Coordinates of C-alpha atoms in Angstrom, one line a residue:
Chain A
X163 CA 58.0 -134.4 -40.2
X164 CA 57.4 -131.0 -41.6
X165 CA 54.8 -128.7 -40.2
X166 CA 52.3 -126.7 -42.2
X167 CA 53.6 -123.4 -43.2
X168 CA 51.9 -120.1 -43.7
X169 CA 53.0 -116.7 -45.0
X170 CA 51.8 -113.6 -43.3
X171 CA 52.1 -110.0 -44.3
X172 CA 52.1 -107.8 -41.2
X173 CA 51.8 -104.0 -41.5
X174 CA 52.9 -102.0 -38.5
X175 CA 53.2 -98.6 -37.0
X176 CA 56.9 -97.9 -36.8
X177 CA 58.3 -98.3 -33.3
X178 CA 61.6 -99.5 -32.1
X179 CA 60.2 -102.6 -30.4
X180 CA 57.5 -103.6 -32.8
X181 CA 59.5 -106.5 -34.2
X182 CA 60.1 -107.8 -30.7
X183 CA 56.4 -107.6 -29.9
X184 CA 55.5 -109.6 -33.0
X185 CA 58.2 -112.3 -32.6
X186 CA 57.3 -112.7 -29.0
X187 CA 53.7 -113.4 -29.8
X188 CA 54.8 -115.8 -32.6
X189 CA 56.9 -117.9 -30.3
X190 CA 54.6 -117.8 -27.3
X191 CA 51.6 -118.9 -29.3
X192 CA 53.5 -121.9 -30.6
X193 CA 54.7 -120.9 -34.0
X194 CA 58.2 -121.1 -35.5
X195 CA 59.7 -118.5 -37.8
X196 CA 60.9 -120.1 -41.0
X197 CA 61.6 -117.0 -43.0
X198 CA 61.5 -113.3 -42.1
X199 CA 61.7 -110.2 -44.3
X200 CA 61.5 -106.8 -42.8
X201 CA 61.2 -103.7 -44.9
X202 CA 61.7 -100.6 -42.7
X203 CA 60.7 -98.1 -45.4
X204 CA 57.3 -99.7 -45.9
X205 CA 56.8 -100.8 -42.2
X206 CA 56.0 -104.2 -43.5
X207 CA 57.0 -107.6 -42.2
X208 CA 56.7 -110.7 -44.3
X209 CA 56.8 -113.8 -42.1
X210 CA 56.7 -117.5 -42.9
X211 CA 55.7 -119.5 -39.9
X212 CA 55.1 -123.1 -39.2
X213 CA 53.1 -124.9 -36.5
X214 CA 50.7 -127.7 -35.8
X215 CA 48.3 -125.0 -34.6
X216 CA 45.8 -123.2 -36.8
X217 CA 47.1 -120.0 -38.2
X218 CA 44.0 -118.2 -36.9
X219 CA 45.3 -118.6 -33.4
X220 CA 48.3 -116.5 -34.3
X221 CA 46.7 -113.9 -36.6
X222 CA 43.9 -113.1 -34.1
X223 CA 46.6 -112.4 -31.4
X224 CA 48.8 -110.4 -33.8
X225 CA 46.1 -108.1 -34.9
X226 CA 45.4 -107.2 -31.3
X227 CA 48.9 -105.7 -30.9
X228 CA 48.5 -101.9 -30.8
X229 CA 51.2 -101.3 -33.4
X230 CA 50.0 -103.9 -35.8
X231 CA 47.7 -102.3 -38.4
X232 CA 47.0 -105.2 -40.6
X233 CA 47.6 -108.9 -40.9
X234 CA 47.1 -110.7 -44.2
X235 CA 47.4 -114.4 -44.7
X236 CA 49.1 -114.9 -48.0
X237 CA 49.2 -118.1 -50.0
X238 CA 49.6 -121.3 -48.2
X239 CA 53.3 -122.1 -48.5
X240 CA 54.0 -125.5 -50.0
X241 CA 55.0 -128.1 -47.5
X242 CA 58.8 -128.4 -47.0
X243 CA 60.3 -130.6 -49.7
X244 CA 62.7 -132.4 -47.4
X245 CA 60.1 -134.3 -45.5
Chain B
X286 CA 56.7 -76.8 -16.9
X287 CA 58.8 -79.9 -16.5
X288 CA 57.8 -83.2 -18.0
X289 CA 57.2 -84.4 -14.4
X290 CA 54.8 -81.5 -13.8
X291 CA 53.0 -82.3 -17.0
X292 CA 52.5 -85.9 -15.8
X293 CA 51.0 -84.8 -12.6
X294 CA 48.8 -82.2 -14.3
X295 CA 47.7 -84.8 -16.8
X296 CA 46.7 -87.3 -14.1
X297 CA 44.6 -84.6 -12.4
X298 CA 43.1 -83.6 -15.7
X299 CA 42.3 -87.3 -16.4
X300 CA 40.4 -87.4 -13.1
X301 CA 42.8 -89.6 -11.2
X302 CA 42.5 -88.9 -7.5
X303 CA 44.7 -91.5 -6.0
X304 CA 47.9 -93.2 -7.1
X305 CA 50.0 -95.9 -5.5
X306 CA 53.7 -95.9 -5.7
X307 CA 57.2 -95.9 -4.2
X308 CA 59.9 -93.3 -5.0
X309 CA 63.5 -93.8 -6.2
X310 CA 66.3 -92.2 -8.1
X311 CA 65.0 -92.2 -11.6
X312 CA 61.4 -91.1 -10.7
X313 CA 62.4 -88.3 -8.3
X314 CA 61.3 -85.4 -10.6
X315 CA 57.8 -86.9 -10.6
X316 CA 57.8 -87.2 -6.8
X317 CA 59.0 -83.6 -6.6
X318 CA 56.1 -82.6 -8.9
X319 CA 53.7 -84.6 -6.6
X320 CA 54.8 -82.7 -3.5
X321 CA 51.9 -80.4 -2.5
X322 CA 50.2 -81.1 -5.9
X323 CA 46.9 -82.1 -4.3
X324 CA 47.1 -85.5 -6.0
X325 CA 46.8 -88.2 -3.3
X326 CA 49.8 -90.6 -3.4
X327 CA 49.7 -93.7 -1.3
X328 CA 53.2 -95.0 -0.3
X329 CA 53.0 -98.7 -0.5
X330 CA 55.9 -100.6 1.0
X331 CA 56.9 -102.6 -2.1
X332 CA 56.2 -101.8 -5.7
X333 CA 54.3 -105.1 -6.1
X334 CA 52.0 -103.8 -3.4
X335 CA 51.6 -100.6 -5.4
X336 CA 50.7 -102.4 -8.6
X337 CA 48.2 -104.6 -6.8
X338 CA 46.7 -101.6 -5.0
X339 CA 46.2 -100.1 -8.5
X340 CA 44.5 -103.3 -9.5
X341 CA 42.3 -103.3 -6.4
X342 CA 41.4 -99.7 -7.1
X343 CA 40.5 -100.5 -10.7
X344 CA 38.5 -103.6 -9.9
X345 CA 36.5 -102.1 -7.0
X346 CA 35.8 -98.8 -8.9
X347 CA 35.7 -99.7 -12.6
X348 CA 38.1 -96.8 -13.2
X349 CA 41.7 -97.0 -14.4
X350 CA 44.2 -97.6 -11.5
X351 CA 47.5 -95.9 -11.5
X352 CA 50.9 -97.0 -10.0
X353 CA 54.3 -95.4 -10.0
X354 CA 57.8 -96.8 -9.5
X355 CA 61.4 -96.0 -10.2
X356 CA 63.7 -97.7 -12.8
X357 CA 65.4 -101.0 -12.4
X358 CA 64.2 -102.9 -9.3
X359 CA 61.2 -100.6 -8.8
X360 CA 60.0 -101.5 -12.3
X361 CA 60.8 -105.2 -12.1
X362 CA 58.8 -105.3 -8.8
X363 CA 55.7 -104.1 -10.7
X364 CA 55.9 -106.9 -13.2
X365 CA 53.8 -109.5 -11.2
X366 CA 51.0 -106.9 -10.7
X367 CA 51.0 -106.1 -14.4
X368 CA 50.9 -109.8 -15.3
X369 CA 48.0 -110.3 -13.0
X370 CA 46.2 -107.3 -14.5
X371 CA 46.9 -108.6 -18.0
X372 CA 45.5 -112.1 -17.3
X373 CA 42.3 -110.7 -15.7
X374 CA 41.9 -107.8 -18.2
X375 CA 42.2 -105.0 -15.6
X376 CA 42.8 -101.4 -16.7
X377 CA 45.8 -100.0 -15.0
X378 CA 48.5 -97.5 -16.1
X379 CA 52.0 -98.1 -14.6
X380 CA 54.4 -95.2 -14.8
X381 CA 58.1 -96.0 -14.3
X382 CA 61.1 -93.8 -14.2
X383 CA 64.0 -94.7 -16.5
X384 CA 67.6 -93.7 -16.4
X385 CA 68.4 -90.7 -18.6
X386 CA 68.2 -91.2 -22.3
X387 CA 71.9 -90.7 -22.8
X388 CA 72.8 -93.7 -20.7
X389 CA 70.1 -96.1 -21.7
X390 CA 71.9 -99.2 -23.0
X391 CA 75.1 -98.7 -21.0
X392 CA 74.1 -100.8 -18.0
X393 CA 73.7 -97.7 -15.9
X394 CA 72.9 -97.9 -12.2
X395 CA 69.3 -99.2 -11.8
X396 CA 68.9 -99.5 -15.5
X397 CA 66.7 -102.3 -16.8
X398 CA 65.1 -102.8 -20.2
X399 CA 61.6 -102.3 -18.8
X400 CA 60.0 -102.0 -22.2
X401 CA 61.4 -105.4 -23.1
X402 CA 60.1 -106.9 -19.8
X403 CA 56.7 -105.4 -20.3
X404 CA 56.0 -107.1 -23.7
X405 CA 54.6 -110.3 -22.3
X406 CA 52.6 -108.8 -19.4
X407 CA 50.9 -105.6 -20.7
X408 CA 48.3 -104.8 -23.3
X409 CA 50.7 -102.2 -24.6
X410 CA 53.7 -100.3 -23.4
X411 CA 55.6 -97.1 -24.2
X412 CA 59.0 -95.7 -23.6
X413 CA 58.9 -91.9 -24.1
X414 CA 61.7 -90.8 -26.3
X415 CA 60.6 -87.3 -27.2
X416 CA 59.6 -84.8 -24.6
X417 CA 57.0 -83.3 -26.9
X418 CA 55.3 -86.7 -27.2
X419 CA 54.8 -87.2 -23.4
X420 CA 51.3 -85.8 -23.2
X421 CA 50.2 -87.8 -26.3
X422 CA 51.6 -91.0 -24.9
X423 CA 49.8 -90.5 -21.6
X424 CA 46.5 -90.0 -23.4
X425 CA 47.1 -93.1 -25.5
X426 CA 48.1 -95.1 -22.4
X427 CA 44.8 -94.3 -20.6
X428 CA 42.8 -94.8 -23.8
X429 CA 44.3 -98.2 -24.5
X430 CA 44.0 -99.4 -20.9
X431 CA 40.2 -98.9 -20.8
X432 CA 39.2 -99.5 -24.5
X433 CA 37.9 -102.8 -25.8
X434 CA 39.1 -105.6 -23.7
X435 CA 40.8 -103.6 -20.9
X436 CA 44.4 -104.3 -19.7
X437 CA 47.5 -102.8 -18.2
X438 CA 49.6 -100.3 -20.0
X439 CA 53.2 -99.3 -18.9
X440 CA 54.8 -95.9 -19.6
X441 CA 58.5 -95.7 -19.1
X442 CA 59.8 -92.1 -18.8
X443 CA 63.5 -91.4 -18.9
X444 CA 64.6 -88.9 -16.2
X445 CA 65.8 -86.3 -18.7
X446 CA 62.3 -86.2 -20.1
X447 CA 60.8 -85.8 -16.7
X448 CA 63.1 -82.8 -16.2
X449 CA 62.8 -81.3 -19.7
X450 CA 60.7 -78.1 -20.3
X451 CA 57.5 -79.0 -22.1
X452 CA 54.4 -77.3 -23.3
X453 CA 51.3 -78.1 -21.3
X454 CA 49.0 -79.5 -23.9
X455 CA 46.7 -81.8 -22.1
X456 CA 44.1 -83.8 -23.9
X457 CA 42.5 -86.5 -21.8
X458 CA 41.9 -90.1 -22.9
X459 CA 38.8 -91.5 -24.5
X460 CA 37.3 -95.0 -24.8
X461 CA 37.4 -96.3 -28.4
X462 CA 33.9 -97.0 -29.6
X463 CA 33.2 -100.7 -29.9
X464 CA 32.4 -102.1 -33.3
X465 CA 28.8 -103.1 -33.6
X466 CA 28.1 -106.9 -33.6
X467 CA 27.1 -108.5 -36.9
X468 CA 23.3 -108.2 -37.2
X469 CA 23.2 -111.0 -39.8
X470 CA 24.7 -113.4 -37.3
X471 CA 22.1 -112.4 -34.7
X472 CA 19.5 -114.4 -36.7
X473 CA 21.7 -117.5 -36.4
X474 CA 22.3 -116.9 -32.7
X475 CA 18.5 -116.7 -32.1
X476 CA 17.9 -119.8 -34.2
X477 CA 20.5 -121.7 -32.1
X478 CA 18.9 -120.4 -28.9
X479 CA 15.4 -121.2 -29.9
X480 CA 16.3 -124.8 -30.7
X481 CA 17.9 -125.4 -27.4
X482 CA 16.2 -127.7 -24.9
X483 CA 18.9 -127.5 -22.3
X484 CA 20.7 -124.2 -22.6
X485 CA 23.2 -122.9 -20.1
X486 CA 24.8 -119.5 -19.6
X487 CA 28.5 -119.7 -18.7
X488 CA 29.3 -116.1 -17.6
X489 CA 32.9 -114.9 -17.1
X490 CA 34.8 -111.8 -16.1
X491 CA 33.9 -110.1 -19.3
X492 CA 30.4 -109.4 -18.0
X493 CA 31.7 -107.2 -15.2
X494 CA 34.4 -105.6 -17.4
X495 CA 31.6 -104.5 -19.8
X496 CA 29.4 -103.4 -16.9
X497 CA 26.8 -105.7 -18.4
X498 CA 25.5 -107.4 -15.2
X499 CA 22.1 -105.8 -15.6
X500 CA 21.8 -106.9 -19.2
X501 CA 22.9 -110.4 -18.3
X502 CA 20.4 -110.7 -15.5
X503 CA 17.7 -109.3 -17.7
X504 CA 18.6 -112.0 -20.3
X505 CA 18.4 -114.9 -17.8
X506 CA 15.3 -113.5 -16.3
X507 CA 13.6 -113.1 -19.7
X508 CA 14.6 -116.5 -21.0
X509 CA 14.8 -118.5 -17.8
X510 CA 18.1 -120.0 -18.9
X511 CA 20.1 -121.5 -16.0
X512 CA 23.5 -120.0 -15.4
X513 CA 27.0 -120.8 -14.0
X514 CA 29.9 -118.4 -13.5
X515 CA 33.6 -118.5 -13.6
X516 CA 35.7 -117.3 -10.6
X517 CA 35.9 -113.9 -12.1
X518 CA 32.3 -113.9 -13.2
X519 CA 31.1 -114.3 -9.5
X520 CA 28.7 -111.5 -8.7
X521 CA 27.5 -111.0 -12.3
X522 CA 24.5 -113.2 -11.5
X523 CA 23.6 -113.4 -7.8
X524 CA 23.4 -116.9 -6.4
X525 CA 19.9 -116.1 -5.1
X526 CA 18.5 -116.3 -8.6
X527 CA 16.5 -119.5 -8.9
X528 CA 18.5 -121.0 -11.7
X529 CA 21.9 -119.6 -10.8
X530 CA 23.9 -122.7 -10.1
X531 CA 27.2 -121.1 -8.8
X532 CA 30.7 -121.4 -9.9
X533 CA 31.8 -124.1 -12.3
X534 CA 35.2 -125.8 -12.8
X535 CA 37.8 -127.4 -10.6
X536 CA 36.3 -126.3 -7.4
X537 CA 32.9 -125.4 -8.7
X538 CA 29.6 -126.6 -7.3
X539 CA 28.5 -130.2 -8.2
X540 CA 25.3 -128.8 -9.7
X541 CA 27.1 -126.3 -11.9
X542 CA 29.5 -128.9 -13.3
X543 CA 26.9 -131.6 -13.8
X544 CA 24.4 -129.3 -15.5
X545 CA 27.1 -127.8 -17.8
X546 CA 28.1 -131.4 -18.8
X547 CA 24.4 -132.1 -19.6
X548 CA 23.6 -128.9 -21.5
X549 CA 22.9 -128.9 -25.2
X550 CA 23.8 -125.2 -25.8
X551 CA 26.5 -123.3 -23.9
X552 CA 26.0 -119.6 -24.1
X553 CA 29.5 -118.3 -23.3
X554 CA 29.3 -114.7 -22.1
X555 CA 32.6 -112.9 -21.7
X556 CA 34.5 -116.1 -20.8
X557 CA 37.4 -118.0 -22.4
X558 CA 37.4 -121.7 -21.6
X559 CA 40.1 -121.5 -19.1
X560 CA 41.5 -124.9 -18.1
X561 CA 40.5 -124.4 -14.5
X562 CA 36.9 -124.0 -15.8
X563 CA 36.8 -126.8 -18.4
X564 CA 38.7 -129.6 -16.8
X565 CA 39.7 -131.9 -19.7
X566 CA 38.7 -129.8 -22.6
X567 CA 37.5 -132.5 -25.0
X568 CA 35.1 -133.7 -22.4
X569 CA 33.7 -130.3 -21.4
X570 CA 30.0 -129.9 -22.3
X571 CA 30.9 -132.3 -25.1
X572 CA 27.4 -132.6 -26.5
X573 CA 26.7 -128.9 -26.4
X574 CA 26.6 -126.4 -29.3
X575 CA 28.3 -123.1 -28.5
X576 CA 27.1 -119.6 -28.7
X577 CA 30.1 -117.4 -27.8
X578 CA 29.6 -113.7 -27.0
X579 CA 32.8 -111.7 -26.3
X580 CA 34.4 -108.4 -27.0
X581 CA 37.7 -110.0 -28.1
X582 CA 37.7 -111.8 -31.4
X583 CA 40.8 -113.7 -30.4
X584 CA 38.8 -115.6 -27.8
X585 CA 36.4 -117.0 -30.4
X586 CA 37.5 -120.5 -31.5
X587 CA 40.7 -120.3 -29.4
X588 CA 40.0 -123.4 -27.4
X589 CA 36.5 -124.4 -28.4
X590 CA 34.9 -123.9 -31.8
X591 CA 31.8 -121.8 -31.6
X592 CA 28.8 -122.7 -33.7
X593 CA 27.8 -119.0 -33.6
X594 CA 29.7 -116.1 -32.2
X595 CA 28.9 -112.4 -31.7
X596 CA 31.7 -110.0 -31.1
X597 CA 31.0 -106.7 -29.5
X598 CA 29.7 -104.9 -26.5
X599 CA 27.8 -107.3 -24.2
X600 CA 25.6 -104.3 -23.2
X601 CA 24.1 -104.3 -26.6
X602 CA 24.4 -108.0 -27.6
X603 CA 22.5 -109.4 -24.6
X604 CA 19.4 -107.3 -25.0
X605 CA 19.2 -108.3 -28.6
X606 CA 18.7 -111.9 -27.6
X607 CA 16.1 -111.3 -24.9
X608 CA 13.0 -112.0 -27.0
X609 CA 13.8 -115.6 -27.9
X610 CA 11.0 -117.9 -26.7
X611 CA 12.1 -121.1 -25.1
X612 CA 10.3 -124.1 -23.6
X613 CA 12.8 -125.4 -21.1
X614 CA 10.6 -126.0 -18.0
X615 CA 11.8 -129.5 -17.7
X616 CA 15.5 -128.5 -17.8
X617 CA 14.9 -125.7 -15.3
X618 CA 13.3 -128.1 -12.9
X619 CA 16.1 -130.5 -13.3
X620 CA 18.7 -127.8 -12.6
X621 CA 16.7 -126.4 -9.7
X622 CA 16.3 -129.9 -8.2
X623 CA 20.0 -130.6 -8.4
X624 CA 20.7 -127.2 -6.8
X625 CA 18.4 -128.1 -3.9
X626 CA 20.0 -131.5 -3.6
X627 CA 23.5 -130.2 -3.4
X628 CA 23.3 -127.3 -1.0
X629 CA 26.5 -126.8 1.0
X630 CA 26.6 -128.8 4.1
X631 CA 27.9 -126.7 7.0
X632 CA 27.4 -129.4 9.6
X633 CA 30.8 -129.6 11.3
X634 CA 30.5 -131.8 14.4
X635 CA 33.8 -130.9 15.9
X636 CA 35.1 -128.0 18.0
X637 CA 37.6 -126.6 15.6
X638 CA 36.5 -123.9 13.2
X639 CA 35.2 -124.9 9.8
X640 CA 36.3 -122.1 7.5
X641 CA 33.5 -122.6 4.9
X642 CA 30.9 -122.1 7.7
X643 CA 32.7 -119.1 9.0
X644 CA 32.9 -117.5 5.6
X645 CA 29.2 -118.2 5.0
X646 CA 28.4 -116.4 8.3
X647 CA 30.7 -113.5 7.4
X648 CA 28.9 -113.2 4.1
X649 CA 25.5 -113.0 5.8
X650 CA 26.8 -110.3 8.2
X651 CA 28.3 -108.1 5.5
X652 CA 26.2 -105.6 3.5
X653 CA 25.8 -106.0 -0.3
X654 CA 28.2 -103.1 -0.8
X655 CA 31.1 -104.7 1.0
X656 CA 34.3 -105.6 -0.9
X657 CA 36.0 -108.9 -0.2
X658 CA 39.5 -109.4 -1.6
X659 CA 41.3 -112.7 -1.2
X660 CA 44.7 -114.3 -1.8
X661 CA 45.2 -117.6 -3.6
X662 CA 44.7 -121.1 -2.3
X663 CA 42.1 -123.0 -0.3
X664 CA 40.7 -119.9 1.4
X665 CA 40.2 -118.3 -2.1
X666 CA 38.1 -121.2 -3.2
X667 CA 36.1 -121.2 0.0
X668 CA 35.4 -117.5 -0.5
X669 CA 34.3 -118.2 -4.1
X670 CA 32.1 -121.1 -2.9
X671 CA 30.6 -119.9 0.4
X672 CA 30.3 -116.1 0.1
X673 CA 27.6 -114.4 -1.9
X674 CA 28.2 -111.4 -4.1
X675 CA 25.9 -109.1 -6.0
X676 CA 28.6 -107.4 -8.1
X677 CA 31.9 -108.5 -9.6
X678 CA 33.3 -105.3 -8.2
X679 CA 32.8 -106.7 -4.7
X680 CA 34.8 -109.9 -5.2
X681 CA 38.4 -109.3 -6.0
X682 CA 40.3 -112.5 -6.6
X683 CA 43.3 -113.2 -8.7
X684 CA 41.8 -115.5 -11.3
X685 CA 44.0 -115.9 -14.3
X686 CA 47.4 -115.5 -12.8
X687 CA 46.5 -116.9 -9.4
X688 CA 48.9 -114.6 -7.5
X689 CA 49.5 -115.2 -3.8
X690 CA 50.0 -111.8 -2.1
X691 CA 47.1 -110.3 -4.0
X692 CA 44.7 -109.9 -1.2
X693 CA 46.2 -107.3 1.2
X694 CA 47.4 -104.7 -1.4
X695 CA 44.2 -105.0 -3.5
X696 CA 42.2 -104.3 -0.4
X697 CA 44.2 -101.0 0.1
X698 CA 43.2 -100.0 -3.5
X699 CA 39.6 -101.0 -2.9
X700 CA 39.6 -98.9 0.3
X701 CA 40.4 -95.8 -1.7
X702 CA 38.0 -96.7 -4.5
X703 CA 35.0 -97.1 -2.3
X704 CA 33.2 -94.8 0.2
X705 CA 34.0 -95.3 3.9
X706 CA 30.7 -97.0 4.6
X707 CA 31.6 -99.9 2.3
X708 CA 33.4 -102.5 4.4
X709 CA 36.6 -103.9 2.9
X710 CA 37.6 -107.3 4.0
X711 CA 40.7 -109.3 3.1
X712 CA 40.4 -113.1 3.4
X713 CA 43.8 -114.5 3.4
X714 CA 45.7 -117.7 4.2
X715 CA 48.8 -118.0 6.4
X716 CA 51.0 -118.7 3.3
X717 CA 49.6 -115.9 1.0
X718 CA 49.5 -113.3 3.8
X719 CA 53.3 -113.4 4.2
X720 CA 53.8 -112.6 0.5
X721 CA 52.8 -108.9 0.8
X722 CA 52.8 -108.6 4.6
X723 CA 54.7 -105.3 4.3
X724 CA 51.5 -103.6 3.3
X725 CA 50.5 -103.7 6.9
X726 CA 52.8 -100.7 7.0
X727 CA 50.6 -98.9 4.5
X728 CA 47.5 -99.6 6.6
X729 CA 49.3 -98.1 9.6
X730 CA 50.6 -95.1 7.8
X731 CA 47.3 -94.3 6.2
X732 CA 45.1 -95.6 9.1
X733 CA 43.0 -97.6 6.7
X734 CA 39.9 -99.3 7.8
X735 CA 40.6 -102.8 6.4
X736 CA 39.4 -106.0 8.0
X737 CA 41.6 -109.0 7.7
X738 CA 40.4 -112.6 8.2
X739 CA 43.5 -114.7 8.3
X740 CA 42.7 -118.4 7.9
X741 CA 45.6 -120.2 9.3
X742 CA 46.1 -124.0 8.9
X743 CA 49.9 -123.6 9.3
X744 CA 50.2 -125.0 5.8
X745 CA 50.5 -124.0 2.2
X746 CA 47.0 -125.6 2.2
X747 CA 46.2 -126.0 -1.5
X748 CA 49.6 -127.5 -2.3
X749 CA 49.3 -129.7 0.8
X750 CA 45.9 -130.9 -0.4
X751 CA 47.4 -131.9 -3.8
X752 CA 50.4 -133.5 -2.0
X753 CA 47.9 -135.6 0.0
X754 CA 45.8 -136.5 -3.0
X755 CA 48.2 -136.8 -5.8
X756 CA 51.8 -137.0 -4.4
X757 CA 51.4 -139.8 -1.8
X758 CA 51.2 -137.5 1.2
X759 CA 54.8 -136.3 0.7
X760 CA 54.4 -132.9 2.3
X761 CA 57.4 -131.2 0.7
X762 CA 57.9 -127.6 2.0
X763 CA 54.3 -127.0 2.8
X764 CA 54.3 -127.2 6.6
X765 CA 54.4 -123.8 8.3
X766 CA 54.2 -124.6 12.0
X767 CA 56.9 -122.0 12.4
X768 CA 54.6 -119.1 11.3
X769 CA 55.0 -115.9 13.2
X770 CA 52.6 -114.9 15.9
X771 CA 50.2 -113.0 13.7
X772 CA 48.5 -111.1 16.6
X773 CA 51.9 -109.8 17.7
X774 CA 52.7 -109.0 14.1
X775 CA 49.5 -107.0 13.8
X776 CA 50.1 -105.2 17.0
X777 CA 53.5 -104.0 15.7
X778 CA 51.5 -102.1 13.1
X779 CA 48.9 -100.8 15.7
X780 CA 46.3 -103.1 14.2
X781 CA 43.8 -104.7 16.7
X782 CA 43.9 -108.4 16.5
X783 CA 42.5 -111.6 18.0
X784 CA 43.0 -115.3 17.6
X785 CA 40.1 -117.8 17.6
X786 CA 40.3 -121.5 17.5
X787 CA 36.9 -122.9 18.3
X788 CA 33.5 -122.8 16.6
X789 CA 31.7 -121.1 19.5
X790 CA 34.0 -118.1 19.2
X791 CA 33.1 -117.3 15.6
X792 CA 29.9 -115.3 16.0
X793 CA 31.2 -112.8 18.5
X794 CA 34.6 -112.6 16.8
X795 CA 33.1 -111.7 13.5
X796 CA 30.8 -109.1 15.1
X797 CA 33.8 -107.6 17.0
X798 CA 35.8 -107.4 13.8
X799 CA 33.0 -105.8 11.7
X800 CA 32.1 -103.3 14.4
X801 CA 35.7 -102.3 15.1
X802 CA 36.5 -98.7 14.3
X803 CA 39.7 -99.2 12.3
X804 CA 41.8 -102.0 10.9
X805 CA 41.4 -105.4 12.5
X806 CA 43.0 -108.8 12.0
X807 CA 41.0 -111.9 12.9
X808 CA 43.4 -114.8 13.1
X809 CA 41.4 -118.0 12.6
X810 CA 43.2 -121.3 13.4
X811 CA 41.7 -124.2 11.5
X812 CA 42.5 -127.9 11.1
X813 CA 45.1 -128.6 8.5
X814 CA 43.1 -131.6 7.3
X815 CA 40.2 -129.5 6.0
X816 CA 40.3 -129.6 2.2
X817 CA 38.4 -127.9 -0.6
X818 CA 35.6 -130.0 -2.0
X819 CA 34.5 -130.8 -4.6
X820 CA 37.6 -131.1 -6.7
X821 CA 38.0 -132.0 -10.3
X822 CA 41.4 -133.8 -10.4
X823 CA 43.9 -132.5 -13.0
X824 CA 43.3 -134.0 -16.4
X825 CA 39.8 -135.3 -15.5
X826 CA 36.4 -134.4 -16.8
X827 CA 34.2 -132.0 -14.8
X828 CA 31.8 -134.9 -14.5
X829 CA 34.3 -136.8 -12.4
X830 CA 34.5 -134.6 -9.2
X831 CA 36.0 -135.9 -6.1
X832 CA 33.9 -135.2 -3.0
X833 CA 36.0 -135.8 0.1
X834 CA 38.4 -138.7 0.7

């Protein structure tokens, strides 16, 4: 069974550990990373995550991180084709 | 000046008067800078003790607590204290030494990735990589710790940065302003309130953290709405108020739990639907609508969907709701009648000491400015149930993390946070007490006037209670009949101590302890069969409390 997926754009202040911070929260709050694209020059992370949980539970925790400046929920990613 | 000197100057500039710590190799420049600096450093006897002392200082004063440790084991020993502060939103700043920058990542002696370890248990953390950033990092650390929803912040400082020559450019921290709550939503909140026939305030730790006790009490006085508190909310509404129904949840009062289950509107004030509060979540106040007031947007709709929410400063939100007119006389009477029906029964027709009765008497004897810290387990719940508090700053209990070993070191911190005339009492259990027992050394060294009530059932009592009720009386590793002689132990630290075993000794023993000049340990032997009641069994609804077996 495939889980609902969501794409997030996360803008950050550059710091060596910022990716660890974000990924820790993603895992701990019950989300799985499906796809990750990090652009160091723009300090921007594009993240596709999946979970049974509502995406708000993740975004509200991510935006609290001191080095995260913005979290945008992009389009709902289509359900995995190989269900 | 050196980076280490800048740190000490910064702390003084910030208004920090007391710090708690333990020296070691990678923090030696800071200890050198502390020498004859005029900043009071309290040598705790384990870094966990130092972290908890900072927590106790912060909780009893409302100011940021500060602790200090070396790299590696020093820093890892702080972690439990940081986690406790994180779960209970306590503002502390932990400063750790780190091995020199050049050897970070080489598995150097006493090197540990403390920044990595801190990610899950701090609000934010820094490793200083540029000597010229040190002052700015310290300012940010203090600002983050106390702004918004408070929390612990860790600053890891490599030894070379402590030794580097730096410019003294000190700008102290500031609290970020809190975004104003949405005025449009206020109308909806008032509409929800005015329709309620059976409203209930569920007040949590956020009230005290916002220093909004007065505003909350004004709100319940103005509206007449009955109230319950969480463990950390205790003291934000005194039990003496007519419709204050006490603590709710797993070991809450019968009245609090039953009335919450019956209410039609739950006004959640700085609380977060913790599982120890709600019991089985789906059954918790199932017919109620929810008005959620909190500073942290992440708590809204996290576990329970709010019908209306207001995010912001409780000091401004609560007064904005005061003018709602309600007609809830019937509901008030119902709550009040239940409260009268379910008063605690201190009738204990046996010779051995009944801890709830002793704690109730202790509470009556202490002044309103006294601080009580406790550990975790049965005695902690008895303190929450049977002692009365008029401020959350006076009841220091490890709520979210539930850390045994919390009581003694937090009492040290509270001792420094409060004037000498405020009595500081630790209520501990024989299990918890041994977890940070080394801090008796700090009491001796600093000659601290801390009173200790050690409630001893020669068991890990709360686990024993669960083994009795839910694990077929298989008492696995919870029998502590081999405890040390606690009076002898206290005497090794020059602490006056006495054991009592019978009810008729309680009055004089409590008086003797309270009137003693310095530290005192009152060792209270109780029956191991005494359990904490009522109890909502795990997975059950709060309506299904067990009341003795």
